[in-house]
Coordinates of C-alpha atoms in Angstrom, one line a residue:
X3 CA 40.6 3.9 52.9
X4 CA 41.1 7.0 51.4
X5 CA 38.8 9.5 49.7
X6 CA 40.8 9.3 46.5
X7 CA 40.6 5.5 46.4
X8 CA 36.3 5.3 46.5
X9 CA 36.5 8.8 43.9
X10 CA 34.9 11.1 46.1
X11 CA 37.9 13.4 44.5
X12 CA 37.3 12.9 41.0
X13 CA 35.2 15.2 38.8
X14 CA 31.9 14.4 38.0
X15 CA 31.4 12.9 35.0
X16 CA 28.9 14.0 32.7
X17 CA 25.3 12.3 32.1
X18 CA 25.5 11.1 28.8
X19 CA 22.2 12.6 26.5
X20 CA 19.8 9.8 25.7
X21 CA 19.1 9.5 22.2
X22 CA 16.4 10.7 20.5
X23 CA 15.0 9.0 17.5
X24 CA 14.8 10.6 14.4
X25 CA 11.1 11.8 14.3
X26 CA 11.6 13.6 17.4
X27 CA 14.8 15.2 16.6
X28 CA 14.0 16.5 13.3
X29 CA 10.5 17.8 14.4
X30 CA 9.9 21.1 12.8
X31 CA 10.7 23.9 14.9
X32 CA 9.7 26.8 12.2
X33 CA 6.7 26.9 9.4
X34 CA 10.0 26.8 6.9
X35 CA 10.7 23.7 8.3
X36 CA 7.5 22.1 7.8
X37 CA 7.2 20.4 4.3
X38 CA 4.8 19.8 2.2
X39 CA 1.8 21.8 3.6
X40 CA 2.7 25.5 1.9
X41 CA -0.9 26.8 1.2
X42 CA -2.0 26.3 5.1
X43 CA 1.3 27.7 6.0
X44 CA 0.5 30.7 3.6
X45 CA -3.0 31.3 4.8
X46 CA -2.0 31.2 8.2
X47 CA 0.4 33.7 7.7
X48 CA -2.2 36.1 5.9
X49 CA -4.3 35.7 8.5
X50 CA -2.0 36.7 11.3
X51 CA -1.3 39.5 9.5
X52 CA -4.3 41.2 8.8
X53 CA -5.4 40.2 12.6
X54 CA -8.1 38.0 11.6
X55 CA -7.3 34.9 14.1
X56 CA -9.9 32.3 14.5
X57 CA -10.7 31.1 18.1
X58 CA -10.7 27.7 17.3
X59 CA -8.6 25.5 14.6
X60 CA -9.1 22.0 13.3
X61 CA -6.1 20.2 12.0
X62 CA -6.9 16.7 10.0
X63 CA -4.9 14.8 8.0
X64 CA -2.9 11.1 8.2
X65 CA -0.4 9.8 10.7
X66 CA 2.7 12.1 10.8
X67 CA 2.3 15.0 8.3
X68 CA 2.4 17.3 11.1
X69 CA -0.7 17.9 13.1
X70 CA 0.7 18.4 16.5
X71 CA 3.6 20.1 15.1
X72 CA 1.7 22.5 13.3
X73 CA 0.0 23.3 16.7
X74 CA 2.9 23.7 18.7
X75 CA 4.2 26.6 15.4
X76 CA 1.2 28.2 15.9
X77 CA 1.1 28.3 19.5
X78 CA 4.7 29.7 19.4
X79 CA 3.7 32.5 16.2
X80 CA 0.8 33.7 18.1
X81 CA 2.9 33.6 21.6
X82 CA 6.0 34.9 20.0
X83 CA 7.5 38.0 21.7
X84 CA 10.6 38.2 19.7
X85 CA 14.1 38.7 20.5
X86 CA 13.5 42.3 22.1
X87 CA 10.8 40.8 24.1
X88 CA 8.7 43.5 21.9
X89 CA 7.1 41.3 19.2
X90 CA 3.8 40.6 18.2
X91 CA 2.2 37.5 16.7
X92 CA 4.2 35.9 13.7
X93 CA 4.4 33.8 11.1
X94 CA 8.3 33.3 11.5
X95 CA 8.5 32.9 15.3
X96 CA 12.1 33.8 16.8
X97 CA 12.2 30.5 18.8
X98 CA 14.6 32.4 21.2
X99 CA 12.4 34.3 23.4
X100 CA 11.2 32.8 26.3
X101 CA 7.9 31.6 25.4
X102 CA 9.1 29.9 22.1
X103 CA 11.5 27.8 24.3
X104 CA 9.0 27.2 26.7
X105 CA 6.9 25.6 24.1
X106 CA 9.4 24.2 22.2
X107 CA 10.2 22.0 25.6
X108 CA 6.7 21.3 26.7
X109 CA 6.6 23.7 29.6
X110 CA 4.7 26.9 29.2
X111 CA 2.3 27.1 32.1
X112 CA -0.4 28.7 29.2
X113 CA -0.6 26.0 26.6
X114 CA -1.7 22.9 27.6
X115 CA -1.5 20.0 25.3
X116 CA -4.2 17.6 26.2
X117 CA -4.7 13.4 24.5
X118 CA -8.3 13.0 24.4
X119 CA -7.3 9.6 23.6
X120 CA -7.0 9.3 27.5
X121 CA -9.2 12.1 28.2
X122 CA -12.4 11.1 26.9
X123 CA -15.3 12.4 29.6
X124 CA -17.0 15.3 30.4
X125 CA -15.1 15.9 33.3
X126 CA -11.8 16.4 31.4
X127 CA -13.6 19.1 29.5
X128 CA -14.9 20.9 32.4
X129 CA -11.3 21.2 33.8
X130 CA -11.1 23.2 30.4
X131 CA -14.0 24.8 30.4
X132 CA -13.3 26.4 33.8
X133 CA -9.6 27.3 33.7
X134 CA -10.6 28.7 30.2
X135 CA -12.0 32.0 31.7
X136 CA -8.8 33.0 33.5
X137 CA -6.3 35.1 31.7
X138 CA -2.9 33.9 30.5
X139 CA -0.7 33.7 33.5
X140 CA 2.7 35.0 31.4
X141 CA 1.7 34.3 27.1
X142 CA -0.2 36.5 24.9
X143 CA -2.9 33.7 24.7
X144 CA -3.7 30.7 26.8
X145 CA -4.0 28.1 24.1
X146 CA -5.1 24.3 24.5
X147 CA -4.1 21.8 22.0
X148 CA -6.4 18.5 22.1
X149 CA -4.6 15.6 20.3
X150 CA -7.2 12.9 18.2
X151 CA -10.4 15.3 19.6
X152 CA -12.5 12.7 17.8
X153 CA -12.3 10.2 20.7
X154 CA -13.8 12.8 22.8
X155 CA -17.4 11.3 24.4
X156 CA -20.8 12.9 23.2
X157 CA -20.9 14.4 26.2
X158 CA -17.6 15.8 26.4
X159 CA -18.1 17.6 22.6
X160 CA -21.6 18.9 24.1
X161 CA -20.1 20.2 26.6
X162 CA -17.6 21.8 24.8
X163 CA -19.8 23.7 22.6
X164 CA -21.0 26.6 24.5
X165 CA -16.9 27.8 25.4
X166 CA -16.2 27.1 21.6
X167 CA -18.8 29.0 20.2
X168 CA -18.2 32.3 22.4
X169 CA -14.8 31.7 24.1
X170 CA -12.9 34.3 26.4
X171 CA -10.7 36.5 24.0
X172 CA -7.3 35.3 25.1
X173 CA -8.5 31.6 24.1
X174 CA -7.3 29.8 21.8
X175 CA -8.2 26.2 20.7
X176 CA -6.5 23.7 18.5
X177 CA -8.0 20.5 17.6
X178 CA -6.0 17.5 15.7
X179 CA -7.3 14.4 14.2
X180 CA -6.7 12.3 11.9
X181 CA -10.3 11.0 12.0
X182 CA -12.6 14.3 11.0
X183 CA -15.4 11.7 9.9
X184 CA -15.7 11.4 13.8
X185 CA -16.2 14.8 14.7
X186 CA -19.7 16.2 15.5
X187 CA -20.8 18.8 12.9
X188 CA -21.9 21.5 15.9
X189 CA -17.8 21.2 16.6
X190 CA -16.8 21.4 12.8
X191 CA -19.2 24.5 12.2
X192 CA -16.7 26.9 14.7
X193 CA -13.7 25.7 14.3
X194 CA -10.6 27.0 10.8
X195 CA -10.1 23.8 9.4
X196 CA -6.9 22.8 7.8
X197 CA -6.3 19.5 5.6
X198 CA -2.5 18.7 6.0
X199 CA -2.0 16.6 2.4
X200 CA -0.1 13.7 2.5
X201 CA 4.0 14.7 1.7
X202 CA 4.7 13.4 -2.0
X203 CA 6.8 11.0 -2.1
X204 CA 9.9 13.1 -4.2
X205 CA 9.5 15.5 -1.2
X206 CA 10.1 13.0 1.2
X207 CA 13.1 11.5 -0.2
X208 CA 14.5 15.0 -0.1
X209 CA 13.8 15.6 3.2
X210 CA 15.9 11.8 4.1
X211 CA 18.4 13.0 2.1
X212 CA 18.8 16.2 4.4
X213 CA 18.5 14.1 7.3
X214 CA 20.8 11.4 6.6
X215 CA 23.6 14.2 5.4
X216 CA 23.2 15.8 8.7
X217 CA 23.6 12.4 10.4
X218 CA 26.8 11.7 8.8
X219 CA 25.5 8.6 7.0
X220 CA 25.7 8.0 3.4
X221 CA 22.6 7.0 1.4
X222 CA 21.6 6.1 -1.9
X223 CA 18.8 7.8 -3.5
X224 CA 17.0 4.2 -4.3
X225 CA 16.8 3.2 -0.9
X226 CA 15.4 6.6 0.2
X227 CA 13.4 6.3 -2.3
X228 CA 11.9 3.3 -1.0
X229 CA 11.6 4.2 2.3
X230 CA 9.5 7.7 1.2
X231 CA 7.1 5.3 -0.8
X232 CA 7.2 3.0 2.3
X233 CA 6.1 5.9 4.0
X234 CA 2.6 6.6 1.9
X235 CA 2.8 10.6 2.8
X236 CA 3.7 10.3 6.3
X237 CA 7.5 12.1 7.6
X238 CA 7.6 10.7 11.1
X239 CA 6.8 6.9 9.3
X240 CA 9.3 7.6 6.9
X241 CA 11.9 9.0 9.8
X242 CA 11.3 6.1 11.8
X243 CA 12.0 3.5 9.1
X244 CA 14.8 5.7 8.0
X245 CA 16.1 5.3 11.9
X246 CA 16.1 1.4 11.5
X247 CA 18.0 1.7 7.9
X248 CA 20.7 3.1 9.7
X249 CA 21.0 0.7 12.5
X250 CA 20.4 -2.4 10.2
X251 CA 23.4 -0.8 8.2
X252 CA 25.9 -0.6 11.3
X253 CA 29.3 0.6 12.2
X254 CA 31.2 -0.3 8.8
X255 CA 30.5 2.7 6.8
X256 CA 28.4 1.1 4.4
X257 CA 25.5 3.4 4.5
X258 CA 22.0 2.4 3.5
X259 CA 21.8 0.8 0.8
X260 CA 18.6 0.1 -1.9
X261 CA 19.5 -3.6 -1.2
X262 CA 19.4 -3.7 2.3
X263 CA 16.0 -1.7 2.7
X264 CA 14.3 -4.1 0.5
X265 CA 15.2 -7.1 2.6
X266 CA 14.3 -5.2 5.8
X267 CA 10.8 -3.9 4.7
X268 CA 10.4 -7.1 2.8
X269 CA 9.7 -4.9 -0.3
X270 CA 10.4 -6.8 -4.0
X271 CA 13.2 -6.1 -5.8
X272 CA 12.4 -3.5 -8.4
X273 CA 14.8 -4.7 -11.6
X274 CA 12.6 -8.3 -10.6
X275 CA 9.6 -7.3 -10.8
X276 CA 10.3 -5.6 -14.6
X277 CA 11.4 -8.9 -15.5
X278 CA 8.6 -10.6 -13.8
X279 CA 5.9 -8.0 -15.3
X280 CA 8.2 -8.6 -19.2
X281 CA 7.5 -12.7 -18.5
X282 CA 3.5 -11.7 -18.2
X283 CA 3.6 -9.4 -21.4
X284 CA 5.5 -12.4 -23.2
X285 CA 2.9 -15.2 -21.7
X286 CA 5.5 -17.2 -20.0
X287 CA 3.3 -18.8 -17.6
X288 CA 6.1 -21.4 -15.7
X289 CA 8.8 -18.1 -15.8
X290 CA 6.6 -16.0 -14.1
X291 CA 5.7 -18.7 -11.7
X292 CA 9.5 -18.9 -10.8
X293 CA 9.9 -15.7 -10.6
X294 CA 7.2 -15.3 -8.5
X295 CA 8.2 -18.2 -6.3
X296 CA 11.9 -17.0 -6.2
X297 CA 10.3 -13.6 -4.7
X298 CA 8.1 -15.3 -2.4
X299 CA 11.3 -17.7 -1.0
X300 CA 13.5 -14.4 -0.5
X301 CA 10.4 -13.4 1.8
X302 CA 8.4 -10.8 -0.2
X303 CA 5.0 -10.9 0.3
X304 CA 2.8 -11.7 -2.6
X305 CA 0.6 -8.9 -1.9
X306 CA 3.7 -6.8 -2.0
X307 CA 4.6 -8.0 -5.5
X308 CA 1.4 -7.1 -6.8
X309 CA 1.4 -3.7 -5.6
X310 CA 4.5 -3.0 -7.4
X311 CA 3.2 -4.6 -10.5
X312 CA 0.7 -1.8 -10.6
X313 CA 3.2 0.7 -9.7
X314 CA 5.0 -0.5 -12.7
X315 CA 1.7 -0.3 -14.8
X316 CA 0.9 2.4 -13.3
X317 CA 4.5 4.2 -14.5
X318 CA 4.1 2.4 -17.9
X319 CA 0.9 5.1 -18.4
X320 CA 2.2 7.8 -17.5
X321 CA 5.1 6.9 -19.8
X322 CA 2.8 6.7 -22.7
X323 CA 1.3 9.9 -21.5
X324 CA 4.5 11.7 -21.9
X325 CA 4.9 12.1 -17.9
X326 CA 8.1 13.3 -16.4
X327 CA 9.8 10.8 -14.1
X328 CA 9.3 10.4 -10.6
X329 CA 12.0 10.4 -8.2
X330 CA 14.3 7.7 -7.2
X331 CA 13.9 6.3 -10.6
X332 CA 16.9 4.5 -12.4
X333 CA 17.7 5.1 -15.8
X334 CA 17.6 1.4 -16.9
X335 CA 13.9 1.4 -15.2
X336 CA 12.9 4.6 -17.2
X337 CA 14.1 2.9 -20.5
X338 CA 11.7 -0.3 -19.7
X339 CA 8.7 2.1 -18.7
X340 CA 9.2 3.8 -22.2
X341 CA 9.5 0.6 -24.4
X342 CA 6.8 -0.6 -22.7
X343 CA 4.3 2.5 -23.4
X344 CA 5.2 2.5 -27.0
X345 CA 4.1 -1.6 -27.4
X346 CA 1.1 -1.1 -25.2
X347 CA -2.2 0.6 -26.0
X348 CA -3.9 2.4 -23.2
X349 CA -7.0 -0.3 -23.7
X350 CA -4.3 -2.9 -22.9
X351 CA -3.3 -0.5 -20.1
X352 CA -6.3 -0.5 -18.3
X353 CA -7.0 -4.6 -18.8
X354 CA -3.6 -4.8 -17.1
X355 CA -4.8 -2.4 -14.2
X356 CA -7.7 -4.2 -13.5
X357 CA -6.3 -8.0 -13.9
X358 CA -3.8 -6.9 -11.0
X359 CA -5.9 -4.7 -9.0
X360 CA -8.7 -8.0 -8.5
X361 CA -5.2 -10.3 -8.0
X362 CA -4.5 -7.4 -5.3
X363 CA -7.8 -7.6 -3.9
X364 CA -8.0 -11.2 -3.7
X365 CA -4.9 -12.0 -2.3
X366 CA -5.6 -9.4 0.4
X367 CA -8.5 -12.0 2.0
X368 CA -6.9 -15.0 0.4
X369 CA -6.1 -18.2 3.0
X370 CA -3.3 -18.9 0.6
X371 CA -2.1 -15.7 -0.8
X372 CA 0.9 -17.5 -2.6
X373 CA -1.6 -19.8 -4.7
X374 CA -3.9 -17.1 -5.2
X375 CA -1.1 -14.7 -6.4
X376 CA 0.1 -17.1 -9.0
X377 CA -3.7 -17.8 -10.0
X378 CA -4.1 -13.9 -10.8
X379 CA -0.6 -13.9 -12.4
X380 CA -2.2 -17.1 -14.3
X381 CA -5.1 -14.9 -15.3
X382 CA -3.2 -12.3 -16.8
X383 CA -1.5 -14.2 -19.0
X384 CA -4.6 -15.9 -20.6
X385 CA -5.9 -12.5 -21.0
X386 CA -3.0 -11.3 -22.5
X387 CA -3.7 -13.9 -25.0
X388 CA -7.3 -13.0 -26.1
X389 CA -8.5 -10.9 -28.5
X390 CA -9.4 -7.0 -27.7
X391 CA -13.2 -7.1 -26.9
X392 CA -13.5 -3.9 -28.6
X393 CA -12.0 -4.5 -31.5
X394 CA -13.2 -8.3 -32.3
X395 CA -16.8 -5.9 -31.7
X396 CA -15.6 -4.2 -34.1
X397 CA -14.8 -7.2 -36.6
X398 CA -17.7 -8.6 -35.9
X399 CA -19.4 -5.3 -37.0
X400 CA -17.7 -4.9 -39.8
X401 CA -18.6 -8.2 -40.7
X402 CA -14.3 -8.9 -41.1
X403 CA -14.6 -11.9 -38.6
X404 CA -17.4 -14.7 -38.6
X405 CA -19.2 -15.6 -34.7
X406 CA -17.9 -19.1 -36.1
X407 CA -14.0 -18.0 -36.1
X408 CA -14.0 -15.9 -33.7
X409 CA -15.0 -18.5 -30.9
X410 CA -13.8 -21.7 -32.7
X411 CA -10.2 -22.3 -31.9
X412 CA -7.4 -22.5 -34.8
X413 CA -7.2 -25.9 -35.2
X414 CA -8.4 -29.0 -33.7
X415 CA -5.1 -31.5 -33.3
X416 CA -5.7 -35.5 -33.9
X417 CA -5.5 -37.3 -30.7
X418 CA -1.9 -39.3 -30.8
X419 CA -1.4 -42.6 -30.0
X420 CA 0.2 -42.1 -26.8
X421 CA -0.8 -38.8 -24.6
X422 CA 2.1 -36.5 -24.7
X423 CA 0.5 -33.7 -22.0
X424 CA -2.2 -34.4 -19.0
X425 CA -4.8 -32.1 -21.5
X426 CA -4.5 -35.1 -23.9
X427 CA -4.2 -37.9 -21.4
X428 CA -7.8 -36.6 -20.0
X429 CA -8.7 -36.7 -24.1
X430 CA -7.4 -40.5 -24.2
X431 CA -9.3 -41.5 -20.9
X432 CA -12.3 -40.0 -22.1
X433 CA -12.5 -41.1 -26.0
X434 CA -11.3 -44.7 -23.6
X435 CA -14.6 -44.5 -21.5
X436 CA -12.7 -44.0 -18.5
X437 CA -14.6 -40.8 -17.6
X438 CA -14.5 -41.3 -13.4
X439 CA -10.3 -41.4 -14.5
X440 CA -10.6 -38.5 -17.0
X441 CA -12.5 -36.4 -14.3
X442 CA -9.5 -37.4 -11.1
X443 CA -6.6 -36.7 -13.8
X444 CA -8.4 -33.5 -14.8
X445 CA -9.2 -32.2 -11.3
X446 CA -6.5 -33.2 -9.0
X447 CA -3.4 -34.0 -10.3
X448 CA -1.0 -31.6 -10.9
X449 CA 2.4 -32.3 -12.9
X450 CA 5.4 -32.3 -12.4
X451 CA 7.0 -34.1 -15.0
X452 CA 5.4 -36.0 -18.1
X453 CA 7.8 -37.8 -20.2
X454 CA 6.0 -40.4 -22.6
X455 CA 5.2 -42.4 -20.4
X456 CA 6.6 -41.5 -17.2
X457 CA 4.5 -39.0 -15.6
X458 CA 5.0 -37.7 -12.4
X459 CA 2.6 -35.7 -10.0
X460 CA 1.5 -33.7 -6.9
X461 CA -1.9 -34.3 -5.2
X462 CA -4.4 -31.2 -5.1
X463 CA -6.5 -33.4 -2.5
X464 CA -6.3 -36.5 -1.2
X465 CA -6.4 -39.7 -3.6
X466 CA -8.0 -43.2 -4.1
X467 CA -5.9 -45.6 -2.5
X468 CA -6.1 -47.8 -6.1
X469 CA -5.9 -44.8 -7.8
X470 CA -2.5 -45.6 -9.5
X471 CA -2.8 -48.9 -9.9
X472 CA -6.5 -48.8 -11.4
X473 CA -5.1 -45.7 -13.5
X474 CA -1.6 -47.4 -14.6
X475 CA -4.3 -50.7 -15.9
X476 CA -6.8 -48.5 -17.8
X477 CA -3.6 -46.7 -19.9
X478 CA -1.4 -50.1 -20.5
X479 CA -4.6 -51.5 -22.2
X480 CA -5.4 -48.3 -24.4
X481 CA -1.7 -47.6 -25.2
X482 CA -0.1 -51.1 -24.8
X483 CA 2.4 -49.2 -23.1
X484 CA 3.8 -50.0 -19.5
X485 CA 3.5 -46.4 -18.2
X486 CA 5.7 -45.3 -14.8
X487 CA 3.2 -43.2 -13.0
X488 CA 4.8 -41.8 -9.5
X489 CA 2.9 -39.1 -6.7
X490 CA 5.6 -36.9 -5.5
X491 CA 5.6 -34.1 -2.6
X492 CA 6.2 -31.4 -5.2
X493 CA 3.4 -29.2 -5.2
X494 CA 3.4 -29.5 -9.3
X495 CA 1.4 -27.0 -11.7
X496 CA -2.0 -26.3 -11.7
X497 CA -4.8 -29.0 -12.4
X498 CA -6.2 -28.6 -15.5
X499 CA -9.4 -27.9 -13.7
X500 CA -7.8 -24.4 -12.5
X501 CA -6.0 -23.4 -15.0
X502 CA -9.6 -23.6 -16.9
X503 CA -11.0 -21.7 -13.7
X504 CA -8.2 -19.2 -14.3
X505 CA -8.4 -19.1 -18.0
X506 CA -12.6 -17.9 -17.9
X507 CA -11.7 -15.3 -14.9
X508 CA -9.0 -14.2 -17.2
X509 CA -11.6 -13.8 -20.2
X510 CA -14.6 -12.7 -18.1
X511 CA -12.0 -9.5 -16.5
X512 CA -10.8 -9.1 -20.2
X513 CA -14.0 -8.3 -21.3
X514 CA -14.9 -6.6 -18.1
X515 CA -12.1 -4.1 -18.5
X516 CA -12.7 -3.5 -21.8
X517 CA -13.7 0.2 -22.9
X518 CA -16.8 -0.8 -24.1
X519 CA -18.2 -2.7 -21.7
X520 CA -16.6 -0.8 -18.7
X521 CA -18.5 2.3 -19.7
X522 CA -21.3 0.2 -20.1
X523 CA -21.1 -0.8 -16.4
X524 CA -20.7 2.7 -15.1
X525 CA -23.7 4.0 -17.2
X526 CA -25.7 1.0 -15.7
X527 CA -24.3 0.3 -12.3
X528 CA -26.3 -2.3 -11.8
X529 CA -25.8 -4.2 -15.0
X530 CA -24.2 -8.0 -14.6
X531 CA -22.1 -9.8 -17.3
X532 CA -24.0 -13.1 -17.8
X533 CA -23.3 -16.0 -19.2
X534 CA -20.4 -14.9 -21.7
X535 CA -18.9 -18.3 -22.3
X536 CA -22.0 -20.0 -22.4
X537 CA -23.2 -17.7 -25.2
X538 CA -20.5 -17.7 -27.1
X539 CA -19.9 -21.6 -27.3
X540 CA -23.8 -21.2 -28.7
X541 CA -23.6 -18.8 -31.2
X542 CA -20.3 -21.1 -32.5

């Protein structure tokens, strides 16, 4: 067989470059490049400058605003030679001369990047310690960057100190972390420290959009706006998640689209939740329970819907404070913040915050989150139906409003013949003698339909076996009606007995987060509300 035939004649073909994910690829190369941390960059470059270089520098901050990065720039400014090969240390390092490729790669013989992660003991920092008093074989400075330093042993940092108090002149140490809590004191005291600031989230969404234009892929600003609040400050999370938009979008030129992102992160659809958080304003209890529930069915996490009802409350102040925008806004959501802020006081702001914030915090450690979300959606409502503590205070004052009035309720409607709700069929039983009934109806039944006298219901627990039967006797002898009474799988409404739980937690956190009281609390941090429905049923 011939040497053509096996293609021992044919040129080699080339090794095809692996890819490289978007974090990596788009890791800054030059302080210019790094976003959002301008006054470090500006001190640093001062300080090089005038000469005065610290021997030692801490880097804190969160995931991925650009510890290591920053460590490598400054390895390379303080390394730099410059294209001439004549250059001293710099703020603006060439990145052409040998050592600034060296670094750039991960190869210069003089700076070592350490994880102390995997490096924890004493022995790892003696390796330091001892290679530390040679010179630089080829750099200006040998320099050692030690990634999360706070994992370092007790004995490792002790062992450390000596060398990082009085190190050899052509030392340098950097230190990231994004746990400075961690870090020993003695170590704090002799190192520069930097806080890297979480990258707003208008900065980020730039930044995608220059990514995704040198990509070649089209982007609309709402998804990368969503993906830089996704993010929470953080470039290589936002990179990353930016890297998966493109793939979930594929090879048919569609881009990434605001749609598509909030079905892969699972985030809630924004124009939703305004109508969700309009339904709460309006105290539509059963519409905001199915729009809730249609949320929760397309996948979005409850918790998830709450956080972006305080975003939305959260934009509705600053709207009312006469805030400019924030980025990635639409103009139909900007219209909605501004009606909003100019029918809500800030008192009702704040009620709002808090209502949602306790939802937030519940749901967090709920064993049902979807129940609990709708019973802090619930609780919003029924405060949104109460009176301003402050200003029935006020009334009351002012002697306007009696104790009487304010707590009695408007009217008190005569009990009909026949129940038309479950509140008056518990009424009926009641007035009836029926009380064990009246208590079963009132704490575990939950409607579904009740249509004179059909009524249909879920189970909240487990009932009687008779309980139909004996219940369907006790209301054809009190009405003289023969009443269809059916337990269905729907899970139904709330029993009356929660939405009574929900309607107090909605009054006790309305007068909680009223000014008043909330000032109150911080004066007095120990202070308790006590007994607030309990004293006002006595003074009525």
């Amino acid at each position: 067989m011939s040497d053509s035939l096996l293609g021992l004649d044919e040129p080699p073909q080339p090794r095809q470059e692996a890819y490289r994910v978007l974090a990596r690829k788009y890791r800054p190369q030059t302080f210019s490049e790094l976003i959002g941390q301008d006054a470090m960059v500006q001190t640093l470059g001062n300080a090089i400058k005038r000469d005065r270089l610290a021997h030692a520098f801490l880097l804190t901050g969160v995931r991925g605003v650009g510890k290591t990065s920053t460590a490598r720039l400054i390895a390379k400014a303080l390394n730099c030679i410059g294209p001439d090969g004549q250059g001293g240390p710099t703020i603006d390092p060439c990145g052409v001369c040998e050592p600034c490729r060296a670094i750039a790669e991960g190869r210069h013989i003089d700076v070592i990047e350490m994880d102390a992660a995997s490096h924890t003991g004493i022995d790892d920092i003696r390796e330091i310690i001892e290679a530390s008093r040679y010179s630089a074989v080829s750099a200006r400075y040998k320099i050692y960057i030690i990634d999360e330093v706070h994992m370092l042993s007790k004995a490792a940092f002790n062992g450390l100190l000596k060398t990082l108090e009085e190190p050899p002149a052509h030392v340098k140490f950097l230190f990231a972390t994004t746990e400075v809590n961690k870090v020993p004191v003695t170590v704090l005291s002799r190192c520069q420290r930097f806080d890297l600031r979480r990258i707003p989230a208008e900065m980020l969404a730039g930044h995608f959009a220059r990514v995704s234009a040198a990509e070649g892929v089209e982007a609309e600003p709402e998804a990368l706006a969503s993906i830089a609040r996704a993010a929470e400050g953080s470039a290589r999370d936002g990179l990353s998640i930016l890297d998966q938009a493109i793939a979930h979008a594929g090879l048919e030129g569609g881009g990434v689209r605001a749609e598509a992102v909030r079905q892969m992160l699972g985030l809630s659809d924004r124009g939703a939740i305004r109508s969700l958080f309009g339904l709460l304003l309006a105290g539509d209890a059963l519409g905001a329970l199915a729009a809730l529930r249609g949320q929760y069915d397309l996948g979005v996490d409850p918790q998830a819907v709450l956080r972006t009802l305080l975003e939305t409350v959260h934009g509705v102040t600053l709207a009312k404070l006469g805030s400019d925008a924030t980025s990635g806004q639409s103009a139909e959501e900007m219209k909605a913040l501004e009606d909003w802020a100019a029918g809500l006081s800030f008192p009702a702001l704040h009620r709002l915050w808090q209502l949602l914030l306790r939802g937030h915090d519940e749901v967090a450690k709920a064993a049902l989150p979807i129940e609990a979300c709708e019973m802090a959606l619930l609780r919003v409502i029924h405060a949104s139906q109460l009176p301003d503590p402050g200003e029935l205070a006020r009334q009351l004052a002012n002697g306007s409003v009696s104790v009487s009035a304010a707590a009695a309720p408007a009217s008190t409607p005569a009990e009909p013949a026949t129940p038309a709700s479950m509140a008056e069929l518990v009424t009926h039983l009641e007035t009836n003698k029926r009380f064990q009934l009246a208590q079963q109806v009132r704490d575990y039944l939950r409607p579904v339909r009740f249509d004179g006298s059909e009524f249909e219901f879920g189970a909240a627990r487990e009932l009687p076996h008779d309980f139909i039967k004996e219940l369907g006797a006790a209301l054809r002898e009190s009405t003289g009606v023969n009443w269809r009474l059916k337990c269905v799988e729907e899970a139904g409404a709330l029993t009356l007995r929660e939405q009574q739980a929900a309607s107090e937690a909605a009054e006790r956190d309305a007068v909680l987060a009223s000014p008043v009281v909330a000032a109150a609390i911080e004066a007095f941090p120990d202070a308790e509300l006590i007994g607030w429905t309990n004293s006002r049923s006595n003074q009525a």
